[in-house]
């Protein structure tokens, strides 16, 4: 494993959150979509189920997206700001089926705060490990989704929204066309 389990889970969730807005439209348009997202990524803790909660989560996305595009110094600024604004206080906790892992916000903190701090704590590991190059943008033309490459050989080039398959089909067609020519 490249990072601690909770770090990897948090990075994947942060990328998924960033990718809810992008070239194929808004995927968190309402509270029902937010409920789905929270369930899919197994977020525990309190919820408000308000328009303000949804907006706070939506507003977090462009800030997190910058992490995939910025240089190391700017990433550090973003991460430190997120931790400072949220009064992050790391504590080891155990709950549900999860063994000890870090929480840096109380479970009744607003959802957007918890999402921000969880992402920031994971990014602390990425920066300290000198692994920011694992945060990339999908190479499929016009996709623009962000990618977390947790593979051993740093081989992940496409996002999880089907771009890997699309690229394979394109390459296959190109090979066939070349063989015919
Ligand atoms: Zn937890
Ligand atoms: Zn893609």
XYZ file of C-alpha atoms and ligand atoms in Angstrom:
183
model
C 0.000 0.000 0.000
C 1.268 3.414 -0.965
C -0.408 5.434 1.807
C -2.328 4.498 4.941
C -5.729 3.029 4.109
C -7.704 6.042 5.344
C -5.497 8.367 3.297
C -6.161 6.402 0.108
C -9.903 6.279 0.771
C -9.923 10.035 1.420
C -8.007 10.821 -1.770
C -10.362 8.752 -3.890
C -13.358 10.425 -2.249
C -11.871 13.900 -2.758
C -11.299 13.170 -6.455
C -14.846 11.856 -6.773
C -16.151 15.039 -5.147
C -14.146 17.223 -7.542
C -15.451 15.141 -10.456
C -19.085 15.791 -9.537
C -18.660 18.992 -11.500
C -17.022 18.979 -14.883
C -17.415 18.471 -18.606
C -20.551 16.357 -18.282
C -22.431 18.684 -15.976
C -23.474 19.017 -12.339
C -23.711 15.674 -10.556
C -24.582 17.169 -7.157
C -27.591 19.256 -8.185
C -29.693 18.580 -5.079
C -29.765 17.028 -1.621
C -30.803 13.613 -2.983
C -27.621 13.516 -5.069
C -25.605 14.603 -2.029
C -27.231 11.817 0.027
C -26.164 9.328 -2.656
C -22.634 10.666 -2.651
C -22.394 10.494 1.144
C -23.710 6.923 1.111
C -21.395 5.797 -1.706
C -18.292 7.072 0.064
C -19.551 5.844 3.450
C -19.386 9.180 5.207
C -20.575 8.903 8.778
C -21.417 11.775 11.132
C -24.143 14.378 11.356
C -26.004 15.929 8.437
C -28.067 19.085 8.105
C -29.954 18.236 4.901
C -30.231 21.920 4.021
C -29.608 23.961 0.898
C -26.745 25.656 2.751
C -25.106 22.293 3.412
C -25.341 21.397 -0.273
C -23.945 24.778 -1.332
C -21.011 24.508 1.080
C -20.086 21.117 -0.397
C -20.447 22.444 -3.961
C -18.270 25.444 -3.087
C -15.520 23.230 -1.729
C -14.980 21.584 -5.135
C -13.092 24.342 -6.987
C -10.753 24.733 -4.014
C -9.974 21.029 -3.989
C -9.633 20.956 -7.759
C -6.820 23.519 -7.537
C -4.819 20.888 -5.646
C -4.683 18.793 -8.839
C -3.421 21.738 -10.849
C -1.256 23.792 -8.494
C 2.442 23.459 -7.717
C 3.595 22.141 -4.383
C 3.804 25.503 -2.620
C 0.263 26.430 -3.594
C -1.029 22.992 -2.580
C 0.554 23.536 0.828
C -1.152 26.924 1.127
C -4.531 25.399 0.273
C -4.066 22.472 2.663
C -2.889 24.669 5.536
C -5.767 27.097 4.984
C -8.335 24.279 4.996
C -6.914 22.871 8.229
C -6.696 26.286 9.888
C -10.180 27.448 8.913
C -11.672 24.194 10.189
C -9.741 24.207 13.488
C -8.555 20.706 12.635
C -7.497 18.673 15.666
C -6.235 15.186 14.713
C -7.485 12.373 16.937
C -7.214 8.604 16.475
C -10.673 7.039 16.579
C -12.318 3.666 16.007
C -15.935 3.365 14.856
C -18.247 1.053 12.957
C -16.107 -1.540 11.173
C -13.077 0.772 10.926
C -9.978 0.209 13.024
C -8.002 3.218 14.340
C -7.778 6.067 11.872
C -7.557 9.833 12.028
C -10.452 12.203 12.438
C -9.500 15.852 12.692
C -13.016 17.245 13.129
C -15.786 16.266 15.553
C -18.472 14.049 13.988
C -21.043 16.834 14.384
C -19.007 19.368 12.368
C -20.705 20.502 9.138
C -20.372 18.012 6.268
C -18.362 20.385 4.055
C -15.925 20.991 6.919
C -15.461 17.272 7.423
C -14.959 16.691 3.685
C -12.429 19.537 3.522
C -10.429 18.359 6.521
C -10.444 14.708 5.481
C -9.081 15.692 2.066
C -6.548 18.065 3.630
C -5.280 15.424 6.082
C -4.801 12.965 3.205
C -2.990 15.643 1.199
C -0.635 16.193 4.124
C 0.546 12.604 3.581
C 0.842 13.098 -0.178
C 2.954 16.244 0.185
C 5.134 14.766 2.924
C 5.688 11.675 0.807
C 6.662 13.766 -2.225
C 3.884 12.076 -4.186
C 1.937 15.007 -5.631
C 2.665 13.700 -9.137
C 0.078 11.010 -8.400
C -2.647 13.630 -8.604
C -3.268 14.119 -12.310
C -5.919 15.173 -14.791
C -7.433 12.453 -17.012
C -5.558 12.263 -20.330
C -8.621 11.495 -22.421
C -9.291 14.473 -24.730
C -11.729 16.991 -23.234
C -12.464 14.869 -20.154
C -10.871 17.054 -17.473
C -11.727 14.746 -14.551
C -9.112 14.417 -11.847
C -7.314 11.139 -11.202
C -5.580 9.676 -8.141
C -2.928 7.227 -9.266
C -2.417 4.688 -6.475
C -0.872 2.092 -8.792
C 2.559 0.629 -8.059
C 4.005 1.594 -11.423
C 2.302 5.015 -11.716
C 0.417 3.831 -14.775
C -3.059 5.272 -14.229
C -3.734 7.790 -16.985
C -7.502 7.898 -17.208
C -10.347 8.636 -14.802
C -12.877 6.062 -13.633
C -15.731 7.450 -15.740
C -15.022 5.115 -18.667
C -12.142 6.999 -20.294
C -9.812 3.997 -20.004
C -12.235 1.920 -22.080
C -12.796 4.729 -24.548
C -9.039 5.127 -25.004
C -8.636 1.361 -25.534
C -11.353 1.382 -28.213
C -9.756 4.370 -29.952
C -6.353 2.653 -29.919
C -7.866 -0.593 -31.232
C -9.573 1.219 -34.125
C -6.352 3.043 -34.939
C -4.449 -0.271 -35.048
C -7.072 -1.826 -37.330
C -7.040 1.189 -39.631
C -3.239 1.050 -39.750
C -3.340 -2.673 -40.581
C -5.753 -2.020 -43.468
C -3.642 0.790 -44.898
Zn -13.975 7.551 10.562
Zn -11.657 10.850 -18.050
